[in-house]
CSV table of C-alpha atoms in Angstrom, one decimal:
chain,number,residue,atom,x,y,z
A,15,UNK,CA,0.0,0.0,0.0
A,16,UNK,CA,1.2,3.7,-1.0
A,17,UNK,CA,0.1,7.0,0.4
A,18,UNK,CA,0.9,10.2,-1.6
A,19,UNK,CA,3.2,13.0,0.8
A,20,UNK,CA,-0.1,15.5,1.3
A,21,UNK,CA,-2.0,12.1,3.6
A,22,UNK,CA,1.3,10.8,4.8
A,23,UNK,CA,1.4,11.0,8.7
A,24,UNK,CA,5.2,11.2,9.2
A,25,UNK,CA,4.9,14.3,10.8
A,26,UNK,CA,3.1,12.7,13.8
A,27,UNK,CA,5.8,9.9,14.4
A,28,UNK,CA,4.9,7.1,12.1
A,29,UNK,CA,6.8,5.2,9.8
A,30,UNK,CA,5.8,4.0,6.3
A,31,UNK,CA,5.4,0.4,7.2
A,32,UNK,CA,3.3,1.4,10.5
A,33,UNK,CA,1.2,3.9,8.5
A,34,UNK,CA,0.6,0.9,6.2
A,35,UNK,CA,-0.5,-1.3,9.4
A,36,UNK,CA,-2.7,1.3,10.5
A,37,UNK,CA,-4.6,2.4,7.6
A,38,UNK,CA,-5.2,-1.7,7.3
A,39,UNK,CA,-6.1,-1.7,10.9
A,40,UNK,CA,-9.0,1.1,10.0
A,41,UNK,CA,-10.9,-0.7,7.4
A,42,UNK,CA,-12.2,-3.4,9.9
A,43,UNK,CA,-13.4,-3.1,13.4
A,44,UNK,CA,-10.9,-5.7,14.5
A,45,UNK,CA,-7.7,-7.6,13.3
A,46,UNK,CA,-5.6,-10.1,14.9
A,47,UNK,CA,-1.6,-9.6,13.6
A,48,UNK,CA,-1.8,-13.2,12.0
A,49,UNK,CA,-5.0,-11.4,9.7
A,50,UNK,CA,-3.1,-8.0,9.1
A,51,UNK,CA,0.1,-9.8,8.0
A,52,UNK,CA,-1.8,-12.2,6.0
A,53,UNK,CA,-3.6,-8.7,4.4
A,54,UNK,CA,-0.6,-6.9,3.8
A,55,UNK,CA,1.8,-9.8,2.9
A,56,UNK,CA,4.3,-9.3,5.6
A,57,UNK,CA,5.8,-11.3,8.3
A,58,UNK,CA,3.3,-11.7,11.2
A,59,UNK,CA,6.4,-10.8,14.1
A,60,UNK,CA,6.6,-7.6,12.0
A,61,UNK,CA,3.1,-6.5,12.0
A,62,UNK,CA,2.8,-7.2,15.8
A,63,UNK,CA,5.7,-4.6,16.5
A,64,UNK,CA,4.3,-2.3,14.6
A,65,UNK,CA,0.9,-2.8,16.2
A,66,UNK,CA,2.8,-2.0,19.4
A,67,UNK,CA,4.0,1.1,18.1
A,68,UNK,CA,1.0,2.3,16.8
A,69,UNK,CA,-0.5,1.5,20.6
A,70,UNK,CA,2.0,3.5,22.1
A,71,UNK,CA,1.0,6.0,20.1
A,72,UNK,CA,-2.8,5.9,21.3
A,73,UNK,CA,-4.0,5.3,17.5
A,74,UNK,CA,-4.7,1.6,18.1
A,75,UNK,CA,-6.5,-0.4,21.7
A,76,UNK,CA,-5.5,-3.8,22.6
A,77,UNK,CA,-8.5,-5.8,23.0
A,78,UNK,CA,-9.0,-7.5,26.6
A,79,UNK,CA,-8.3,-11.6,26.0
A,80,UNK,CA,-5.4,-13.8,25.8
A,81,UNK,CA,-5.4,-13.5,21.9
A,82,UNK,CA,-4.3,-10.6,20.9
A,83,UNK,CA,-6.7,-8.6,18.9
A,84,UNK,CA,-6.1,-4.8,17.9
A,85,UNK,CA,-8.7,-2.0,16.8
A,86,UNK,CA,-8.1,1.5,15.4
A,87,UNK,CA,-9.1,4.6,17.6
A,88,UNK,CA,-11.2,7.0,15.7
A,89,UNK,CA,-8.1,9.1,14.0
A,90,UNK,CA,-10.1,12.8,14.5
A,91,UNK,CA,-9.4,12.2,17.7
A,92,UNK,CA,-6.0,9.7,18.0
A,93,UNK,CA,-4.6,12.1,15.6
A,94,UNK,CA,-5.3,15.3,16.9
A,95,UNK,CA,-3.4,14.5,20.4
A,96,UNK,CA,-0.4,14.3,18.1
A,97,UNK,CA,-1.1,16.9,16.4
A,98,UNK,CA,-1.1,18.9,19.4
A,99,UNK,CA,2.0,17.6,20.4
A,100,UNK,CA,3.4,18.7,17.0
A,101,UNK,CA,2.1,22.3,16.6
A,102,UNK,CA,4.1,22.8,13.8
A,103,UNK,CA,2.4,20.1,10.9
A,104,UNK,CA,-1.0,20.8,12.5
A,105,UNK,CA,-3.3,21.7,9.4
A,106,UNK,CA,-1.6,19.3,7.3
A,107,UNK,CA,-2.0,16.2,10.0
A,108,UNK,CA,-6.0,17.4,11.0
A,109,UNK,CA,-6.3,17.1,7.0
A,110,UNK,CA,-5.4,13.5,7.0
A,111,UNK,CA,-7.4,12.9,10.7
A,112,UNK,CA,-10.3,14.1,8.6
A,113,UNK,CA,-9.7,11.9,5.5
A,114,UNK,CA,-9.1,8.4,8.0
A,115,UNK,CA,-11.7,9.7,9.7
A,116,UNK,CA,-14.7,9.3,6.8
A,117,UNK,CA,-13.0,5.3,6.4
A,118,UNK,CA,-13.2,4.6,10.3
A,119,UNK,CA,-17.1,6.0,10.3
A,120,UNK,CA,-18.0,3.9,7.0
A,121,UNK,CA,-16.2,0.5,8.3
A,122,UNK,CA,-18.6,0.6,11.4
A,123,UNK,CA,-21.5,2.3,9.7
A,124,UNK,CA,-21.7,4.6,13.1
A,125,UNK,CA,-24.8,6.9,13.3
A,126,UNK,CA,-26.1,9.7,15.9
A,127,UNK,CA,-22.8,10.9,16.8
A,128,UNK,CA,-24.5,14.4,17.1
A,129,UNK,CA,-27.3,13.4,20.0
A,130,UNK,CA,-27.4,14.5,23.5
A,131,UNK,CA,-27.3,10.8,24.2
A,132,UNK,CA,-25.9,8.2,22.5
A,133,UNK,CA,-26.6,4.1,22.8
A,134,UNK,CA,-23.2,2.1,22.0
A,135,UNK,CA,-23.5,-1.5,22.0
A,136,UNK,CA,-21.1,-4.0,22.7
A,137,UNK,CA,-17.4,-3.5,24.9
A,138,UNK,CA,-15.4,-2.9,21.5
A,139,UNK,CA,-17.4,0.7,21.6
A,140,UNK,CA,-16.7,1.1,25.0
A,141,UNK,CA,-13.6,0.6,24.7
A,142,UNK,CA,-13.2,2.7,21.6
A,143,UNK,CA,-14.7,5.8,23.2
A,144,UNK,CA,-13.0,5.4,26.6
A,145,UNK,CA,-9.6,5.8,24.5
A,146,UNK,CA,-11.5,8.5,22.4
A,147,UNK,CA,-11.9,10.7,25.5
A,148,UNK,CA,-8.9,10.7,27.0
A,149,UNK,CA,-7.3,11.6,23.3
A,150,UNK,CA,-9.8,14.6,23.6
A,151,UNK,CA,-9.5,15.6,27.1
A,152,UNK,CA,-8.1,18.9,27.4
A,153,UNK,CA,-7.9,20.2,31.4
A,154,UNK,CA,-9.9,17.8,33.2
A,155,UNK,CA,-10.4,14.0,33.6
A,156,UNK,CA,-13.0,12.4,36.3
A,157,UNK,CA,-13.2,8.6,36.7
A,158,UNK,CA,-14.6,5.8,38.4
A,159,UNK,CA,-12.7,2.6,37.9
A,160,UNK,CA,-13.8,-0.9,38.8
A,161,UNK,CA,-13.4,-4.8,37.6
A,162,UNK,CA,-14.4,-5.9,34.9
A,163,UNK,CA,-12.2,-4.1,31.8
A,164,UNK,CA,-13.3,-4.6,28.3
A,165,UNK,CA,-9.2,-3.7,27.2
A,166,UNK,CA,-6.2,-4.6,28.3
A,167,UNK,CA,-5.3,-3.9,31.9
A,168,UNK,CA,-2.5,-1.5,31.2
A,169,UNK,CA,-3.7,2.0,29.8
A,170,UNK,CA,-0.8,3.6,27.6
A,171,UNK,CA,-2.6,7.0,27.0
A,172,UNK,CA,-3.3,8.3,30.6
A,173,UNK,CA,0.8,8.8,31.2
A,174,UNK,CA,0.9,10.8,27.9
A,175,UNK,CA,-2.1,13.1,29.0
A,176,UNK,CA,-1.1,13.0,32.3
A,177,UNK,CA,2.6,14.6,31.3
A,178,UNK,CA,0.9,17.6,29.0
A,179,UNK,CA,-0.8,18.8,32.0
A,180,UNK,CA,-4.4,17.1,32.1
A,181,UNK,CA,-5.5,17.6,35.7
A,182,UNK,CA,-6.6,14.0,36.8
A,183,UNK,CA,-9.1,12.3,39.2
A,184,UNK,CA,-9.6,8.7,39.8
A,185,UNK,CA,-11.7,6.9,42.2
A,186,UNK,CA,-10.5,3.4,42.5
A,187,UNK,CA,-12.7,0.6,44.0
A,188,UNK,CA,-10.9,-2.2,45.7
A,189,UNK,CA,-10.9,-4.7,43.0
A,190,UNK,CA,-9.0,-2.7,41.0
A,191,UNK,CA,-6.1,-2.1,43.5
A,192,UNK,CA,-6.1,-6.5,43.4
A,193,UNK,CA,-5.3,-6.8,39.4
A,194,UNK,CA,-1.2,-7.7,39.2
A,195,UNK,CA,1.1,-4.5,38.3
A,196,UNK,CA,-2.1,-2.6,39.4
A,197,UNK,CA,-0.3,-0.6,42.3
A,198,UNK,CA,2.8,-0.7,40.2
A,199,UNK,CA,0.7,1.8,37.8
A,200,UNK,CA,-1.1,3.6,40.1
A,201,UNK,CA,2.4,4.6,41.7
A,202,UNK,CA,3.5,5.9,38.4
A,203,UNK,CA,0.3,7.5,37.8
A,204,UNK,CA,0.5,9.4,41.0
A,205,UNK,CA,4.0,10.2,40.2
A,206,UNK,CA,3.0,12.1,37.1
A,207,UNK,CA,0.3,14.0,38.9
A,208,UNK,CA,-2.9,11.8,39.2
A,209,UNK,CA,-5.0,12.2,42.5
A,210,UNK,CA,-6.2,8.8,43.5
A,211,UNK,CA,-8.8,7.8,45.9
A,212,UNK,CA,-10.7,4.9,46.9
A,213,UNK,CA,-13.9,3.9,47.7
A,214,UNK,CA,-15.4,0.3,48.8
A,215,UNK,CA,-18.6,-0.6,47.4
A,216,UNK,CA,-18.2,1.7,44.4
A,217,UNK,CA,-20.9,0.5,42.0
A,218,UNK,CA,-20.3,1.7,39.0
A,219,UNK,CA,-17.9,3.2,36.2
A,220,UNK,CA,-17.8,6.3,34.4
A,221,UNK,CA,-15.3,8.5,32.7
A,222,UNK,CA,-15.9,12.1,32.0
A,223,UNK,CA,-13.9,14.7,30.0
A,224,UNK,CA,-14.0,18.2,30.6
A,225,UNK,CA,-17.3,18.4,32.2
A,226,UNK,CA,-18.6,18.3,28.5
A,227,UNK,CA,-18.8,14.3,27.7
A,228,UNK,CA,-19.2,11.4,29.6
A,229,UNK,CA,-18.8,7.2,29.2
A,230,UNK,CA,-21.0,5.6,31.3
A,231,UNK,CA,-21.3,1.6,30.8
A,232,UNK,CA,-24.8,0.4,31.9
A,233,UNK,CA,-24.2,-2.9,33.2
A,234,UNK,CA,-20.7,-4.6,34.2
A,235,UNK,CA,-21.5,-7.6,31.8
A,236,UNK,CA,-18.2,-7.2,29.6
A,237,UNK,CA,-19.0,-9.7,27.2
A,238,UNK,CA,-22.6,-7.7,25.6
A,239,UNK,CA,-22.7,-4.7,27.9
A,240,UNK,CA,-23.8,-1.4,26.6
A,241,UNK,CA,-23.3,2.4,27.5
A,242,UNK,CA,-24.2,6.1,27.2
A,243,UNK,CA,-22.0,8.5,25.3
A,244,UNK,CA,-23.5,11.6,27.5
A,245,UNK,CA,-23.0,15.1,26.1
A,246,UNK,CA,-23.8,18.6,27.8
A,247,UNK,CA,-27.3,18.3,29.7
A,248,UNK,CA,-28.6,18.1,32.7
A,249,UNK,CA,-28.0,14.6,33.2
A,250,UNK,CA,-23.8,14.9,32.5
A,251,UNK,CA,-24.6,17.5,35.3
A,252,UNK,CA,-25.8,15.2,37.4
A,253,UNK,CA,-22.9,12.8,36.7
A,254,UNK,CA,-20.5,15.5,37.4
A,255,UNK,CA,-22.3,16.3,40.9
A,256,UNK,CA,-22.4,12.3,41.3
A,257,UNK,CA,-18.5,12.0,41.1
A,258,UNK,CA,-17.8,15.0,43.6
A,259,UNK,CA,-19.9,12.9,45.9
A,260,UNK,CA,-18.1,10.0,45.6
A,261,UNK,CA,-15.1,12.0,45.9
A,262,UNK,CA,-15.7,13.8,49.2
A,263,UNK,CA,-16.8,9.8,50.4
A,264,UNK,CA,-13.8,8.3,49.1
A,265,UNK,CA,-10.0,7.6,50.8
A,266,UNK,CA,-7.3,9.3,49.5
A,267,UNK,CA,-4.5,6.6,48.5
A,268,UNK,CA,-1.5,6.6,50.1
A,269,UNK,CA,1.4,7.4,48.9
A,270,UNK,CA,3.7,4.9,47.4
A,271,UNK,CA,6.6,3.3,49.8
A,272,UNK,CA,9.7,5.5,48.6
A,273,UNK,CA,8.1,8.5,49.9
A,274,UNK,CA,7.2,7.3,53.3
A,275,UNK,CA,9.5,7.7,55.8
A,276,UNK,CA,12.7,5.8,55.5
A,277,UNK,CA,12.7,5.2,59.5
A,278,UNK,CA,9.9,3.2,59.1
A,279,UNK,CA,10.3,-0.7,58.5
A,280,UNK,CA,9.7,-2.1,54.7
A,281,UNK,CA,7.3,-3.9,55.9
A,282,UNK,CA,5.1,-2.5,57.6
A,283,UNK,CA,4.9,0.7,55.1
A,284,UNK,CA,3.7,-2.0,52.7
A,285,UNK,CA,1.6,-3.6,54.7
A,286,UNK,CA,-0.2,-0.2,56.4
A,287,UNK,CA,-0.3,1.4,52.8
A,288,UNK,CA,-2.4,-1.8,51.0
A,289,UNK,CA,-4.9,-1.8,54.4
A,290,UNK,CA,-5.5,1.9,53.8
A,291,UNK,CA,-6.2,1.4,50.0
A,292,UNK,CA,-9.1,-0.8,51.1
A,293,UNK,CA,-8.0,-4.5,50.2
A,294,UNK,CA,-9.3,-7.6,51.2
A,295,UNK,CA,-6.5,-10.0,53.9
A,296,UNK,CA,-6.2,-12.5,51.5
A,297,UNK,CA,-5.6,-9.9,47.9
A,298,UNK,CA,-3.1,-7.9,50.5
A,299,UNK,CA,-1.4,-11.6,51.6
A,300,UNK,CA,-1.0,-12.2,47.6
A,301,UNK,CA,0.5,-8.8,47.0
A,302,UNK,CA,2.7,-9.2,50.0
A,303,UNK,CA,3.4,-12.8,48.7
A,304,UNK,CA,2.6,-14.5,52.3
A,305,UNK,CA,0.1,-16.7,53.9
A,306,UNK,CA,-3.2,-15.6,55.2
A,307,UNK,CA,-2.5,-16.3,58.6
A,308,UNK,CA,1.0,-14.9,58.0
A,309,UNK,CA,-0.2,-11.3,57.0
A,310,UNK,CA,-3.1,-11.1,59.5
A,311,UNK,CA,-0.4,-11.9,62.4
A,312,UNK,CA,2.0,-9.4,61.0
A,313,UNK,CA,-1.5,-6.5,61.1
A,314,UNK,CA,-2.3,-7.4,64.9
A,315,UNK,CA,1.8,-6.5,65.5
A,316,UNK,CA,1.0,-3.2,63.6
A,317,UNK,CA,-1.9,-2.4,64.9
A,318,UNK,CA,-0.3,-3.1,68.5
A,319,UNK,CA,2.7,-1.0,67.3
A,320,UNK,CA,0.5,1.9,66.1
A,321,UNK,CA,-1.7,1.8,69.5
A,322,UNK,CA,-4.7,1.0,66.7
A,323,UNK,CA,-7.2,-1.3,66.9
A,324,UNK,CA,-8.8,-1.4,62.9
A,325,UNK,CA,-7.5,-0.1,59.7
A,326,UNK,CA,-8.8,3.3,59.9
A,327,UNK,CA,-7.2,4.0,63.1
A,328,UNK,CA,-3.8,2.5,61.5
A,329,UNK,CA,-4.0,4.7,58.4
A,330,UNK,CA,-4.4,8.1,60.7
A,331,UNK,CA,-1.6,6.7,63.0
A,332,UNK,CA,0.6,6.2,60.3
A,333,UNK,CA,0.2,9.7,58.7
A,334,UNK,CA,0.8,11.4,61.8
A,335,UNK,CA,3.9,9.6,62.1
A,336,UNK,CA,5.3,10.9,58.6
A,337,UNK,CA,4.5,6.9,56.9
A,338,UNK,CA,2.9,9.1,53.8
């Protein structure tokens, strides 16, 4: 496949070979490596590293599953966040966003993009338009995150937001902080300026951008769940007003161990920072990689140690002595 210089996205980072993977990638909804390779006649190893790239990028989502399984991101909005980055090619790159833009809408036959309310059916939209507004997202991001995920588990486009000055808000529940690498990420998250908090019993997930559009799935059925695509009205208003409640309810999360204080044994800065973040004894004794019995003897000697006798008490004893 060829692309003539006035659609060629080079200014936005891509090579010719992964600008030839992604505009393949765009004419279906979904495309394992092994199908894009067979398409485009090239090794399948090579097509999955440029299916990476163009992930790391934000222009494609991973698909939650074993088998790996790659869709495009709309490119009005994928592109644009590049575009941004690169000020200087920004009507020429918008031009080409535009032009992919028309194939992506045709490929899915997508209609009512203009309503107040918008149905989307299946997780592959979900997914799609959870990417979608965090590409868009200009000063503000609110979210509510819980179990299940319809994509994979880690999210390569927060970081990049996060670093151009998005101001970020997540309210975790639980089950969340229990996925492996999940407080690996959240550490780096907070590094780069989220503020996290959690809340236990949190029923529900929902992403809003700017105040001005919101992702709200309506079930937590991955597999055939739907959601709302919720733009200005008095119901994203009430969404809005819904998150600050759960934010005033919710625990802040603690900070991660290298900035507790160093006089304070590994140990029990791990263990006092998981009970705070809301886990279950048996998630924190697979974090900690100990026994059950092993992790709730070594809480009764903190709680003893911090003159506490529950895990709120511990958390408040621990900040007052400097832990976070």
């Amino acid at each position: 496949m060829t692309t003539d210089d006035d659609s060629s996205l080079a200014p936005v980072g891509l090579a010719p070979f992964d600008e030839e993977v992604y505009r393949a990638l765009l004419t279906c909804v979904e495309a394992t490596p092994a199908a894009l390779a067979q398409q485009l006649g090239q090794p399948e190893g090579r097509v999955d590293r440029a299916c990476g790239r163009l992930r790391a990028l934000g222009l494609v989502i991973r698909m939650s599953g074993r088998r790996r399984r790659y869709t495009a991101v709309d490119p009005e909005s994928a592109l644009d966040a590049l575009v941004r980055e690169r000020a200087g090619e920004l009507d020429q790159v918008r031009g080409s966003a535009l032009a992919l833009s028309s194939i992506f809408h045709a490929a899915r036959r997508e209609a009512g993009g203009g309503s107040t309310v918008e149905l989307l059916n299946g997780p592959e939209e979900q997914g799609r338009w959870f990417v979608r507004l965090q590409h868009q997202v200009r000063s503000e991001m609110m979210v509510l995150d819980r179990p299940p995920y319809v994509l994979a588990a880690v999210n390569p486009v927060e970081p990049v937001r996060l670093d151009s000055g998005v101001h970020w808000r997540a309210i975790y529940a639980p089950e969340a902080l229990e996925v492996p690498g999940a407080m690996d990420e959240i550490d780096d998250l907070t590094r780069r300026g989220e503020q996290g908090r959690v809340l236990p019993g949190l029923p529900m997930k929902l992403a809003i951008a700017d105040r001005r559009v919101a992702l709200l799935p309506l079930s937590m059925e991955v597999g055939h769940a739907q959601g709302l695509v919720i733009r200005e009205s008095t119901l994203l208003d009430a969404l809005v007003e819904l998150f600050e409640v759960y934010w005033a309810r919710a625990t802040p999360l603690p900070s991660s161990p290298a900035a507790f204080d160093p006089d304070a044994p590994d140990e029990d800065r791990q263990l006092v920072r998981l009970l705070a973040a809301g886990l279950t004894d048996n998630a924190i004794a697979r974090q900690l990689g100990l026994s059950t019995r092993t992790m709730r003897r070594r809480t009764r000697r903190l709680f003893d140690q911090l003159q506490a006798t529950n895990r709120f008490q511990a958390g408040i004893q621990a900040a007052r002595r400097g832990w976070w």
